[in-house]
N, C-alpha and C. Protein backbone atom coordinates (compact mmCIF):
# COMPACT_ATOMS: atom_id res chain seq x y z
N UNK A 1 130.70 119.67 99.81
CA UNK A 1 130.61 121.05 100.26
C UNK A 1 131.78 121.88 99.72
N UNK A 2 132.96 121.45 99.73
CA UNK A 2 134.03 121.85 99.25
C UNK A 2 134.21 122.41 98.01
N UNK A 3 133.27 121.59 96.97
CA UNK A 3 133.03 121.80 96.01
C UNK A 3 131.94 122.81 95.33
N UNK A 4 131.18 122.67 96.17
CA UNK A 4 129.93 124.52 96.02
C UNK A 4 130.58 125.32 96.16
N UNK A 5 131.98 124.95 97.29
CA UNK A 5 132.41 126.86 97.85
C UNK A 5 133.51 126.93 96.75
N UNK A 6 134.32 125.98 95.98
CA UNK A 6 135.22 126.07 94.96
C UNK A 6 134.91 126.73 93.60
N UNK A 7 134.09 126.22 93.55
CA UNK A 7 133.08 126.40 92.32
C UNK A 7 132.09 127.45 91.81
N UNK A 8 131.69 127.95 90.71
CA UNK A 8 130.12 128.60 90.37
C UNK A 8 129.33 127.87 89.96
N UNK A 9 128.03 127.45 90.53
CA UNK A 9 126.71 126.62 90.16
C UNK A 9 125.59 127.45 90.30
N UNK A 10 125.18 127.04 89.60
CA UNK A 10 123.22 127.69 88.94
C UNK A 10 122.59 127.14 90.43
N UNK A 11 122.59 126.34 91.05
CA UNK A 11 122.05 125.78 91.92
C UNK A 11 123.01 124.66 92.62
N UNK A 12 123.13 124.26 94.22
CA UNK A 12 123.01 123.36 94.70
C UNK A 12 121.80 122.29 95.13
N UNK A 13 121.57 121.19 94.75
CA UNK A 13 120.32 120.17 95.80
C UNK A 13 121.11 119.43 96.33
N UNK A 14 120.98 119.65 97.58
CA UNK A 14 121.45 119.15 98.77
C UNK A 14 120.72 118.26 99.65
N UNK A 15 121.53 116.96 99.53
CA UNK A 15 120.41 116.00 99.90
C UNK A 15 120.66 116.18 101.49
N UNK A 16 119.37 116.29 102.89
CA UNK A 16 120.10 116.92 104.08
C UNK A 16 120.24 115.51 105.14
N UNK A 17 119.86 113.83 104.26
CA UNK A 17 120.61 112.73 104.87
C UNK A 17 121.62 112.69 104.80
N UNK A 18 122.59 113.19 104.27
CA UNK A 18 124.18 112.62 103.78
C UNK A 18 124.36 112.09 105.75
N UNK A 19 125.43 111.11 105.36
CA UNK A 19 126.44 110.90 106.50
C UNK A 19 127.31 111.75 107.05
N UNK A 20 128.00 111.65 107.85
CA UNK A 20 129.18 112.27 108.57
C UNK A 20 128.76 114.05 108.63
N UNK A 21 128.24 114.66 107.71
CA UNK A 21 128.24 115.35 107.67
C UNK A 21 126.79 115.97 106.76
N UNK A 22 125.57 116.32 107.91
CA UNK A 22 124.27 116.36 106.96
C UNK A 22 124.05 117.50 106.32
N UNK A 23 122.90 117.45 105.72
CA UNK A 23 122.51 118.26 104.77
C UNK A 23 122.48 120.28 105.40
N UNK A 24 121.69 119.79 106.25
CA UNK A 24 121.38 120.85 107.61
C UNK A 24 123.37 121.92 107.93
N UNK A 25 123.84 120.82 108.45
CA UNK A 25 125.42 121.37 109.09
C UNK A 25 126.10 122.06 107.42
N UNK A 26 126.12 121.08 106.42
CA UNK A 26 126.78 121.43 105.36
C UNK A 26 126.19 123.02 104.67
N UNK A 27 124.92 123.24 104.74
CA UNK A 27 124.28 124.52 104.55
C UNK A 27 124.87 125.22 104.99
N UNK A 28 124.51 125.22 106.63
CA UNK A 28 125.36 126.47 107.05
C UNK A 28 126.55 127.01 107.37
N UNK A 29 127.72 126.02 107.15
CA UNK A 29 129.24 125.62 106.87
C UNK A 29 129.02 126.82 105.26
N UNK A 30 128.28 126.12 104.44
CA UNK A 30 128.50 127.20 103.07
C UNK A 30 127.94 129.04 103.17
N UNK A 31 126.98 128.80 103.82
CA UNK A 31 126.37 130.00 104.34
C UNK A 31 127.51 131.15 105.41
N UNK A 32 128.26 130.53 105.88
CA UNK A 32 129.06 131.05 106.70
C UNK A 32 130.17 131.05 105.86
N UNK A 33 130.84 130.52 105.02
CA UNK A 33 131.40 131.00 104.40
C UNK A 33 131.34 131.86 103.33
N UNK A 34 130.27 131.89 102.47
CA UNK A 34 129.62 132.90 101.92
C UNK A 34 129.98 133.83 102.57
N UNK A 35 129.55 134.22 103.80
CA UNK A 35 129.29 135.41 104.51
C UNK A 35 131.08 136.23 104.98
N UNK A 36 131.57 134.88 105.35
CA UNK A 36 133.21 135.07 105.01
C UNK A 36 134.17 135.79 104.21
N UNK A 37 133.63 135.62 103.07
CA UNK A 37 134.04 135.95 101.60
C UNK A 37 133.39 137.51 100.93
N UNK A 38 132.25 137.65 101.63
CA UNK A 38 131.58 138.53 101.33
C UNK A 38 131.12 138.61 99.88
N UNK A 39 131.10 139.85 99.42
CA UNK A 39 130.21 140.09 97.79
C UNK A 39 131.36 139.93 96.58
N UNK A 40 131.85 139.22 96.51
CA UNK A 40 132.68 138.34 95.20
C UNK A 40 131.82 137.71 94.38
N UNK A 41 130.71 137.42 95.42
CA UNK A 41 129.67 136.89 94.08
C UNK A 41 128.70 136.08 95.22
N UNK A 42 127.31 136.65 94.23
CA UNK A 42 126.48 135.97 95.32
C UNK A 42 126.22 134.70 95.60
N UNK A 43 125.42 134.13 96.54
CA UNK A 43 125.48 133.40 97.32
C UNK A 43 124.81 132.21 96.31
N UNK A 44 125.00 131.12 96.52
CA UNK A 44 124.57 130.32 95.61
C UNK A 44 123.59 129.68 96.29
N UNK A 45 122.62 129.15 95.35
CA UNK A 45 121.01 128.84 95.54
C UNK A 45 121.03 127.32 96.02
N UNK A 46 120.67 127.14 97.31
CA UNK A 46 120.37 125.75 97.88
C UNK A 46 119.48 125.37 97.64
N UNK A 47 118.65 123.99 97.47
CA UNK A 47 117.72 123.11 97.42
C UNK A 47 117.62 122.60 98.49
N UNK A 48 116.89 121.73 99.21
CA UNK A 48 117.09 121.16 100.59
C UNK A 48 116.08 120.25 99.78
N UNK A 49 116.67 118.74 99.31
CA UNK A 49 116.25 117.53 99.03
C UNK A 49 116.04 116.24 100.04
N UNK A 50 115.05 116.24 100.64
CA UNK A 50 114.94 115.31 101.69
C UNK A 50 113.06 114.26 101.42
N UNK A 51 113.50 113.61 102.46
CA UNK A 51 111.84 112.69 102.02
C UNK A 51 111.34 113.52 103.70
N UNK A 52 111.85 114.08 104.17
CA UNK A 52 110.79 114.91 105.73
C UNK A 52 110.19 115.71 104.58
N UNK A 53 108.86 116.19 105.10
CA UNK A 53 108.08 116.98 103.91
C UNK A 53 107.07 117.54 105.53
N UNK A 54 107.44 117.60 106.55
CA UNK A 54 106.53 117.88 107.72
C UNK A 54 107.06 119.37 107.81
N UNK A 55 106.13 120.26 108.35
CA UNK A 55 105.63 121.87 108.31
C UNK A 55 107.71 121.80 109.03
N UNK A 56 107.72 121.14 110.16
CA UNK A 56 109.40 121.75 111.15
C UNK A 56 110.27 121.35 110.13
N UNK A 57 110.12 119.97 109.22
CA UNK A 57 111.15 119.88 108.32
C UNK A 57 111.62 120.84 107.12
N UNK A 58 110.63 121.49 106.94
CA UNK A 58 110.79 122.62 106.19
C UNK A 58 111.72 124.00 106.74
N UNK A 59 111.08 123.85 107.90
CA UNK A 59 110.98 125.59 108.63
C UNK A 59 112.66 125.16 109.21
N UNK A 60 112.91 123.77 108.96
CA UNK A 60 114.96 123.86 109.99
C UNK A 60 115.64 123.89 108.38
N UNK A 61 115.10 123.58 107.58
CA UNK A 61 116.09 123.36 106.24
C UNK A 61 115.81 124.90 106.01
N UNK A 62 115.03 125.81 105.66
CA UNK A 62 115.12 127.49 105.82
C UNK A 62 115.77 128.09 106.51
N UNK A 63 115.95 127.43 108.02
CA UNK A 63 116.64 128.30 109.08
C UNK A 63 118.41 127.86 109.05
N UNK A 64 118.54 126.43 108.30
CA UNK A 64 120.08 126.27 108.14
C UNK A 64 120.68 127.23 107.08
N UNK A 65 119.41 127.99 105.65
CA UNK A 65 120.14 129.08 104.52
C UNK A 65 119.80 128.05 103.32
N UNK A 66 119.14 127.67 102.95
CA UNK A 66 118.61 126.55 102.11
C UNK A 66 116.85 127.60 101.58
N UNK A 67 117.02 127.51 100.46
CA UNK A 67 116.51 128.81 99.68
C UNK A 67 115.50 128.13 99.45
N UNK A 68 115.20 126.59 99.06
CA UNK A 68 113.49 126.00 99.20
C UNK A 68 113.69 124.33 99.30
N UNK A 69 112.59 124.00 99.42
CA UNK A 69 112.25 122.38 100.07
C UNK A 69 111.98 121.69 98.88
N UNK A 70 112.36 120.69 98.86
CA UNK A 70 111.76 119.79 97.54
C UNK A 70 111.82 118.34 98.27
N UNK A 71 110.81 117.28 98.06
CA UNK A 71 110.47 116.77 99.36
C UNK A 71 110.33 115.71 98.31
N UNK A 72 111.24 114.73 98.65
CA UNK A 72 111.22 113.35 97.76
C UNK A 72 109.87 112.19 97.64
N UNK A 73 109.73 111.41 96.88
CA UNK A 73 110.33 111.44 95.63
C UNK A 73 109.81 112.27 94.56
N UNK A 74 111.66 112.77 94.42
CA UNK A 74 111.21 114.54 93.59
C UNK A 74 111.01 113.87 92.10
N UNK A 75 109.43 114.75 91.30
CA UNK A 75 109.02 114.47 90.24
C UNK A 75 109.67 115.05 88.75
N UNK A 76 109.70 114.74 87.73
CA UNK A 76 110.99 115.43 86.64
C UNK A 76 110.38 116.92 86.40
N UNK A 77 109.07 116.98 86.53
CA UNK A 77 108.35 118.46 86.58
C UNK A 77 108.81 119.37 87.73
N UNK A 78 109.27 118.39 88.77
CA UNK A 78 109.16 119.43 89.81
C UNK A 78 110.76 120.13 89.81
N UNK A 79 111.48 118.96 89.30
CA UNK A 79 113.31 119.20 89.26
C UNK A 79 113.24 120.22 87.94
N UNK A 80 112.70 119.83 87.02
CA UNK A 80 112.82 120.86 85.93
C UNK A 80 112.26 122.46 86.41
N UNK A 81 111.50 122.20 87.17
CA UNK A 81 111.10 123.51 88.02
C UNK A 81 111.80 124.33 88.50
N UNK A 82 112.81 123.89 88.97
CA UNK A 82 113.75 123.87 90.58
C UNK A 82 114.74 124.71 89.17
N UNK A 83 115.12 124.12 88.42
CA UNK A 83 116.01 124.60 87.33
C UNK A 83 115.92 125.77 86.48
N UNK A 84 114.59 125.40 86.26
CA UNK A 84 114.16 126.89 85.27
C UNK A 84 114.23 127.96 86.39
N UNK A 85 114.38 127.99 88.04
CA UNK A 85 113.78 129.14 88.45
C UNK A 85 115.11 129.60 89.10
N UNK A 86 116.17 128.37 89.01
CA UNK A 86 117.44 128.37 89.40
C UNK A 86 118.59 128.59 88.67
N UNK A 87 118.07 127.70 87.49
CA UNK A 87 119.73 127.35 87.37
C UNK A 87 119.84 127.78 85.82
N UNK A 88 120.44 127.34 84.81
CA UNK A 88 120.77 127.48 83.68
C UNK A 88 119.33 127.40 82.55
N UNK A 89 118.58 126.65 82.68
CA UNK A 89 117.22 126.47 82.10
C UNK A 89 116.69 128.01 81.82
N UNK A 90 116.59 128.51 83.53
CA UNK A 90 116.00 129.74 83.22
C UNK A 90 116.85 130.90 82.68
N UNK A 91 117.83 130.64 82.49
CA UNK A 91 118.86 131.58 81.72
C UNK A 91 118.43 131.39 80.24
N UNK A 92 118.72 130.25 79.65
CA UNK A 92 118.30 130.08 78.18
C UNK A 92 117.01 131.34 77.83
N UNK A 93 117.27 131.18 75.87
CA UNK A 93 116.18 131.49 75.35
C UNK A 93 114.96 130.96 75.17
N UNK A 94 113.99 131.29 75.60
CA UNK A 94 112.82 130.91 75.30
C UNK A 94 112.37 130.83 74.29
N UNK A 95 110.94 130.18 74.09
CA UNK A 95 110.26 130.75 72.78
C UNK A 95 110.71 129.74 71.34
N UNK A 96 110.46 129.43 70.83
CA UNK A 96 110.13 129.08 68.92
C UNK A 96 111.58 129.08 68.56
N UNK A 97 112.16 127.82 67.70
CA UNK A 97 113.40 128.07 67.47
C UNK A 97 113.39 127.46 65.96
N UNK A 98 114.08 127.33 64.92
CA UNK A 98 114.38 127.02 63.78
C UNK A 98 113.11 125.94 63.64
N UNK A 99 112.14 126.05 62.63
CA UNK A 99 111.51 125.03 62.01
C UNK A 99 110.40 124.91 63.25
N UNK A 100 110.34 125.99 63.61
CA UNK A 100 109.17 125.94 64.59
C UNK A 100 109.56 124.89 66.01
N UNK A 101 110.36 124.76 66.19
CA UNK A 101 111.01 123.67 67.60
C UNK A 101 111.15 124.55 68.65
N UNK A 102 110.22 124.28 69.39
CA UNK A 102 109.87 124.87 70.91
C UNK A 102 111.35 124.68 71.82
N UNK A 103 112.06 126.19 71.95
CA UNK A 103 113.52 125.63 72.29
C UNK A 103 113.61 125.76 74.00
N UNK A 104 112.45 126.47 74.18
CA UNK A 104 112.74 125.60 75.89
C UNK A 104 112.57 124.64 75.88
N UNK A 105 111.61 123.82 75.37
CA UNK A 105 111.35 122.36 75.50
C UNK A 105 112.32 121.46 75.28
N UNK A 106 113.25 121.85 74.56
CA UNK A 106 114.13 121.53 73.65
C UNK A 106 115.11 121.85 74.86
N UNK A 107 115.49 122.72 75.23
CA UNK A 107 116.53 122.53 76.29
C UNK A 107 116.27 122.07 78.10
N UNK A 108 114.93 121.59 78.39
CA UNK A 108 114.69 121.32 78.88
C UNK A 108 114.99 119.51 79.05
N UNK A 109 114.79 119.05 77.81
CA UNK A 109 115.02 118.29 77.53
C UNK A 109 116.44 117.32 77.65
N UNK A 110 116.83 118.32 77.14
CA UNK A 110 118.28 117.99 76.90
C UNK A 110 119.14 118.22 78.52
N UNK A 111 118.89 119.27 79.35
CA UNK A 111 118.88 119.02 80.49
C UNK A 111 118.38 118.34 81.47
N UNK A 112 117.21 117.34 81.22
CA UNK A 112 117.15 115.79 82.04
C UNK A 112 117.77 115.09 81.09
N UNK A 113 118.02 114.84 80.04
CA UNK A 113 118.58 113.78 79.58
C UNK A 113 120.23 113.74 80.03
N UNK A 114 120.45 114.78 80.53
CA UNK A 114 121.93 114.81 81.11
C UNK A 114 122.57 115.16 82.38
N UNK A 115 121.15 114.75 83.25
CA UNK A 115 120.86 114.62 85.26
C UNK A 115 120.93 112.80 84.88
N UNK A 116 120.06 112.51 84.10
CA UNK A 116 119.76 110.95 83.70
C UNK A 116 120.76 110.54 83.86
N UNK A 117 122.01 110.62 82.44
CA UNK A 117 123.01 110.18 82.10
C UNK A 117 123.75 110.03 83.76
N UNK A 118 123.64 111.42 84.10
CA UNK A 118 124.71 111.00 85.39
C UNK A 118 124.04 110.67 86.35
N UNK A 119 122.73 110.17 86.80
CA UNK A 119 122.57 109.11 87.73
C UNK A 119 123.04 107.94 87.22
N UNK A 120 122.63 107.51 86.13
CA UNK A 120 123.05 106.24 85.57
C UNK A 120 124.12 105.99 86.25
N UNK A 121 124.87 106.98 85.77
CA UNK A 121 126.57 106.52 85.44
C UNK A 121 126.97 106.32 87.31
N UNK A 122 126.18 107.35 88.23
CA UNK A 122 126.72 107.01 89.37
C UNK A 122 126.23 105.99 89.93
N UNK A 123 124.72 105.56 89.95
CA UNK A 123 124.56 104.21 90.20
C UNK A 123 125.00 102.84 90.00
N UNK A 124 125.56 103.19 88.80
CA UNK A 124 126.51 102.06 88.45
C UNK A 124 127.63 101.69 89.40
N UNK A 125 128.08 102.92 89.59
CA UNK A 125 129.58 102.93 90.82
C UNK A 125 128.75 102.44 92.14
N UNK A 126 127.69 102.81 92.45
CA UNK A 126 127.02 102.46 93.86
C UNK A 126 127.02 100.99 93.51
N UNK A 127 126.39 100.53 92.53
CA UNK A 127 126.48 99.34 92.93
C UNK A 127 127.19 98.41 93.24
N UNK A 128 128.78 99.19 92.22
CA UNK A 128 130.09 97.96 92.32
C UNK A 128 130.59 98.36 93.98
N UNK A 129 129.91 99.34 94.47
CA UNK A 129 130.43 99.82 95.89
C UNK A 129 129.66 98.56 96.72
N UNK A 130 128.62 98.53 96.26
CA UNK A 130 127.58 97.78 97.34
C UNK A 130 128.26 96.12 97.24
N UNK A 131 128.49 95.65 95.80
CA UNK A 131 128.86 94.33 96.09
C UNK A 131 130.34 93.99 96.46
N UNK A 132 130.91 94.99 96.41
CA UNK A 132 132.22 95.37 97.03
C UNK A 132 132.29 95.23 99.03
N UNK A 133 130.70 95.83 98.90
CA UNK A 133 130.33 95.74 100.46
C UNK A 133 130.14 94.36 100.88
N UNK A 134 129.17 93.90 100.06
CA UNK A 134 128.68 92.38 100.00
C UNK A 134 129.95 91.78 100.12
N UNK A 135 131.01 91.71 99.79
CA UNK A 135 131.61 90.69 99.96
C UNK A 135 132.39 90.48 101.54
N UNK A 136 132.43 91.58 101.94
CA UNK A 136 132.98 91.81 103.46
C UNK A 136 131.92 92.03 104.54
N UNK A 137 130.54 91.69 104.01
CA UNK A 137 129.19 91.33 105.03
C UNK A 137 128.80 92.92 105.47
N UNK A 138 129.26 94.15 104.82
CA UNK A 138 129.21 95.42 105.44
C UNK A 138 127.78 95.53 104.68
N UNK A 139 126.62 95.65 105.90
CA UNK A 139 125.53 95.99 105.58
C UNK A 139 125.29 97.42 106.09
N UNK A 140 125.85 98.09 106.80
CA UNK A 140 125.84 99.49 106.91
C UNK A 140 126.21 100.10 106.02
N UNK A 141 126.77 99.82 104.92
CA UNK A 141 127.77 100.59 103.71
C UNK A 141 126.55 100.66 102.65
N UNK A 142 125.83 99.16 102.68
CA UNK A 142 125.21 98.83 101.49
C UNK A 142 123.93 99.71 101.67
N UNK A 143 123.25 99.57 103.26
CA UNK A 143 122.35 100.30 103.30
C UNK A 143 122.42 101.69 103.41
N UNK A 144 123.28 102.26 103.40
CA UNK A 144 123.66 103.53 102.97
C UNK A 144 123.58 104.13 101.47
N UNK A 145 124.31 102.83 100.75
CA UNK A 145 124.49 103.53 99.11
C UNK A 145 122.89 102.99 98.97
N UNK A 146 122.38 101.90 99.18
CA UNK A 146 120.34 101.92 98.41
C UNK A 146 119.84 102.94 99.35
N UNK A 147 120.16 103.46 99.98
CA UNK A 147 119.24 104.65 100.51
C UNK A 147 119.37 105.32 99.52
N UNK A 148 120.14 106.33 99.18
CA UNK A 148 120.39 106.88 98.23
C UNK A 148 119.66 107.04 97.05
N UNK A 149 119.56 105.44 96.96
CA UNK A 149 119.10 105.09 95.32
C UNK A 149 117.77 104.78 95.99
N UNK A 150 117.07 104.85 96.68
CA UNK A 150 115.83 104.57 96.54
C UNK A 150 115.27 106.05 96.83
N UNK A 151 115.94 106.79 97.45
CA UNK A 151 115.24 108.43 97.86
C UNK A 151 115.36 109.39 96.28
N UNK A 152 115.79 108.56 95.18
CA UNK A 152 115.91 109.43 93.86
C UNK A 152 115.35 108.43 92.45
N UNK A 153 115.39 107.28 92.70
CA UNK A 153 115.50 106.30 91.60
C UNK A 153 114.15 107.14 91.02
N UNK A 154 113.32 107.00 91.51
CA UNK A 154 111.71 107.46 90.92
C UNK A 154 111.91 108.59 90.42
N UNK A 155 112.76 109.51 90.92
CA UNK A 155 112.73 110.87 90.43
C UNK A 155 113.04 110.83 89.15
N UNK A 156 114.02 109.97 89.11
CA UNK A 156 114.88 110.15 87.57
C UNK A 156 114.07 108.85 86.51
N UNK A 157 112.92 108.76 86.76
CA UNK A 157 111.97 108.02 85.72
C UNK A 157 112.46 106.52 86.22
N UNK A 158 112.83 105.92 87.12
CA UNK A 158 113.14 104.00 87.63
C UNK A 158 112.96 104.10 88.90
N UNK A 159 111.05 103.68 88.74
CA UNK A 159 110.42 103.33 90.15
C UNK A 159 111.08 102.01 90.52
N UNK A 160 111.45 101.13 89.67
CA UNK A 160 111.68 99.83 89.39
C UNK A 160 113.10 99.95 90.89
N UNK A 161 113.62 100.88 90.33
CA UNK A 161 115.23 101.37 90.90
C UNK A 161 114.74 101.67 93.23
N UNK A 162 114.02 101.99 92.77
CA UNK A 162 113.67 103.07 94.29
C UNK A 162 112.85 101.49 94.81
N UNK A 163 111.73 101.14 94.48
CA UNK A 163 111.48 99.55 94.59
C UNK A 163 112.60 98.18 95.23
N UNK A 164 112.97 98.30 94.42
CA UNK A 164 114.60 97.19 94.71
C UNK A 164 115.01 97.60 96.04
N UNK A 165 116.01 99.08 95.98
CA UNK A 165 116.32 99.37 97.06
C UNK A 165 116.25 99.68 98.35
N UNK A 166 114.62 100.03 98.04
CA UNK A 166 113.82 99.96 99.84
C UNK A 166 113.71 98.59 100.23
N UNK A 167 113.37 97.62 99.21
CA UNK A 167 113.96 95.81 100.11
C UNK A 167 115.28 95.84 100.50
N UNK A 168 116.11 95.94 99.56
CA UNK A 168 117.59 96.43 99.99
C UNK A 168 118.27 97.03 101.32
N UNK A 169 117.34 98.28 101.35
CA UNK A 169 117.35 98.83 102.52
C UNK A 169 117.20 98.47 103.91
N UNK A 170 115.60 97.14 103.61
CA UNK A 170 115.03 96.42 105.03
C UNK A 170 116.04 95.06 105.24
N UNK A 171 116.69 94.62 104.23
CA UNK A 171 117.20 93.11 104.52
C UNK A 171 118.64 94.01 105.36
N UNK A 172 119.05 95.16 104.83
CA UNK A 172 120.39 95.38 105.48
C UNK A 172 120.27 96.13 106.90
N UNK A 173 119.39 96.39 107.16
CA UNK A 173 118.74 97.05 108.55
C UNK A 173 118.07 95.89 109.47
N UNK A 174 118.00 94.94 108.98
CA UNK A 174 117.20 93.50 109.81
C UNK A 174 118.29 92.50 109.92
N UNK A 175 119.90 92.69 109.63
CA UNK A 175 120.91 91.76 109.11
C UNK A 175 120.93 91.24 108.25
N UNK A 176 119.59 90.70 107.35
CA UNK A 176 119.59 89.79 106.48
C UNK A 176 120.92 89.68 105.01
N UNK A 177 122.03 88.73 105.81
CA UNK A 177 122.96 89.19 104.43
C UNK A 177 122.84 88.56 103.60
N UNK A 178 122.11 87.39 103.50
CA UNK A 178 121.99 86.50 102.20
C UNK A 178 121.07 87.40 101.27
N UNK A 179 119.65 87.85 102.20
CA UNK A 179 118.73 89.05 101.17
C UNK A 179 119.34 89.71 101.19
N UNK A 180 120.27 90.54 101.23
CA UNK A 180 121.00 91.38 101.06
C UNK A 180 121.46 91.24 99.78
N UNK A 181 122.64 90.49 99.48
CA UNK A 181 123.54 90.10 98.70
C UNK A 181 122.42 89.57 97.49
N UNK A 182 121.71 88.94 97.94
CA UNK A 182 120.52 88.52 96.64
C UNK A 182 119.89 90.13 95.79
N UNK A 183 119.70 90.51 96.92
CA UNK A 183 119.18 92.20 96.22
C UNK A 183 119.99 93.35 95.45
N UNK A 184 121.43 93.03 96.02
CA UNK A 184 122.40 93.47 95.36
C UNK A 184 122.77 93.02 94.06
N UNK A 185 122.66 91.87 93.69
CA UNK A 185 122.59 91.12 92.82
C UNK A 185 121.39 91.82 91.55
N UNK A 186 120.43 91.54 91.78
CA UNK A 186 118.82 92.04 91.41
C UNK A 186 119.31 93.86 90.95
N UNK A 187 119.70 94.42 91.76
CA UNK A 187 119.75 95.76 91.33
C UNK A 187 120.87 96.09 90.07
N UNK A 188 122.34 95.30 90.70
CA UNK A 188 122.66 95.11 89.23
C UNK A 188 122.65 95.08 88.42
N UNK A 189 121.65 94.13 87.93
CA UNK A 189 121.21 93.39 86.73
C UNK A 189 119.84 94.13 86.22
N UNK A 190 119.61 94.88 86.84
CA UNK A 190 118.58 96.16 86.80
C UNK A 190 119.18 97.15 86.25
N UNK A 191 120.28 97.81 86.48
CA UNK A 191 121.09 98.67 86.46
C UNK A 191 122.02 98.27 84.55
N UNK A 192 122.51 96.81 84.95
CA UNK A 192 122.66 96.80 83.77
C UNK A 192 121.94 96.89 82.43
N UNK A 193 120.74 96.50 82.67
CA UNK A 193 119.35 96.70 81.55
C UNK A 193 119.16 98.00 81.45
N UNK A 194 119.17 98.72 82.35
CA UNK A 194 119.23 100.19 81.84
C UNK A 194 120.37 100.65 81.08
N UNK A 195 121.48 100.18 81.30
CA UNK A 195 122.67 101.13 80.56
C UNK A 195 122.51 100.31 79.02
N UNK A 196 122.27 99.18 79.18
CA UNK A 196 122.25 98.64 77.39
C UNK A 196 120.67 99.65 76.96
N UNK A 197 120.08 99.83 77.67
CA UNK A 197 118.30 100.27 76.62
C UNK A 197 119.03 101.83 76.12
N UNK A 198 119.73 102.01 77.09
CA UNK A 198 120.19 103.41 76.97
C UNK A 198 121.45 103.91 75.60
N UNK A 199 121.92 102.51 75.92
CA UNK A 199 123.22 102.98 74.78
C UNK A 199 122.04 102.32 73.59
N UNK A 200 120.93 101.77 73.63
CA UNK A 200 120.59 101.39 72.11
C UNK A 200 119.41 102.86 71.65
N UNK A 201 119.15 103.38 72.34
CA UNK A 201 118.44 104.63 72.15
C UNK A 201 119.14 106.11 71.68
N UNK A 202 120.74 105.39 72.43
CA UNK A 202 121.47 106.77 71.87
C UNK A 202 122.69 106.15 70.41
């Protein structure tokens, strides 16, 4: 949160599970400060990213100052959506670019390929978090960071990813720490196959 009100962004998505401090409270913490600050610059554009997709889950993420709903698991059409109508996408030029190369497409492009990059790169950290967890039996920690990764993995093209982690999710919510630690394991090694396909493509 600290970081929306520090900052200028094309958009916030605000996932409204976070811990300690949810999606819902953190809205209107920014909204009120907005309002604080007054016209220095307008108010920056919320997302409200959640898997509730029910008529009230909508109508409380509107009433916390959260500008529209996107209801997991969010599709790359629907995030590229969210962007063009938000954020930097729809700023670009449109239209036909050198040699006939369709340059929204073209920067469309290039803007998931660099949401991608940084899930990658943060899942990676989730995971050394999770077996970091694993080793001190903290299944509340672990099932915290695969929540995460299973409410987005699909979004960002690794059903494989969102799969893993909803077992993940049930062995650390049922105690199970051996499935646990086995699944942690599994996502890893998931995780690592993606970053090698990735560095051989780039």
């Amino acid at each position: 949160m600290e970081r929306a009100l520090a900052a200028e962004f094309d958009v916030v998505l605000m996932d409204m599970q976070m811990p300690v401090l949810d999606g819902y409270a953190a809205t209107r913490e920014i909204r009120e400060a907005e309002r604080e600050r007054g016209t220095t610059r307008p108010p920056v554009p919320i997302v409200a990213v959640t898997a509730d997709a029910m008529t009230e889950d909508c109508e409380r993420a509107y009433a916390a100052g959260c500008d529209l709903h996107l209801a997991k698991p969010v599709s790359r059409a629907g995030l590229l959506s969210v962007l063009r109508r938000f954020g930097s996408v729809r700023a670009a030029t449109p239209g036909p670019g050198p040699a006939g190369v369709d340059r929204a497409a073209e920067i469309e492009s290039l803007e998931m390929d660099e949401l991608v990059e940084r899930f990658v790169r943060n899942k990676v950290v989730a995971v050394g978090v999770m077996r970091e967890a694993a080793l001190r039996d903290d299944l509340e920690r672990i099932e915290r960071e695969a929540h995460k990764i299973k409410g987005t993995g699909t979004s960002f093209g690794f059903p494989e990813l969102t799969e893993i982690s909803a077992r993940l999710v049930a062995a650390a919510r049922e105690g199970d720490r051996d499935g646990a630690r086995a699944l942690v394991g599994e996502l890893g090694a998931r995780m690592a196959e993606i970053e090698a396909e990735r560095m051989i493509r780039s």
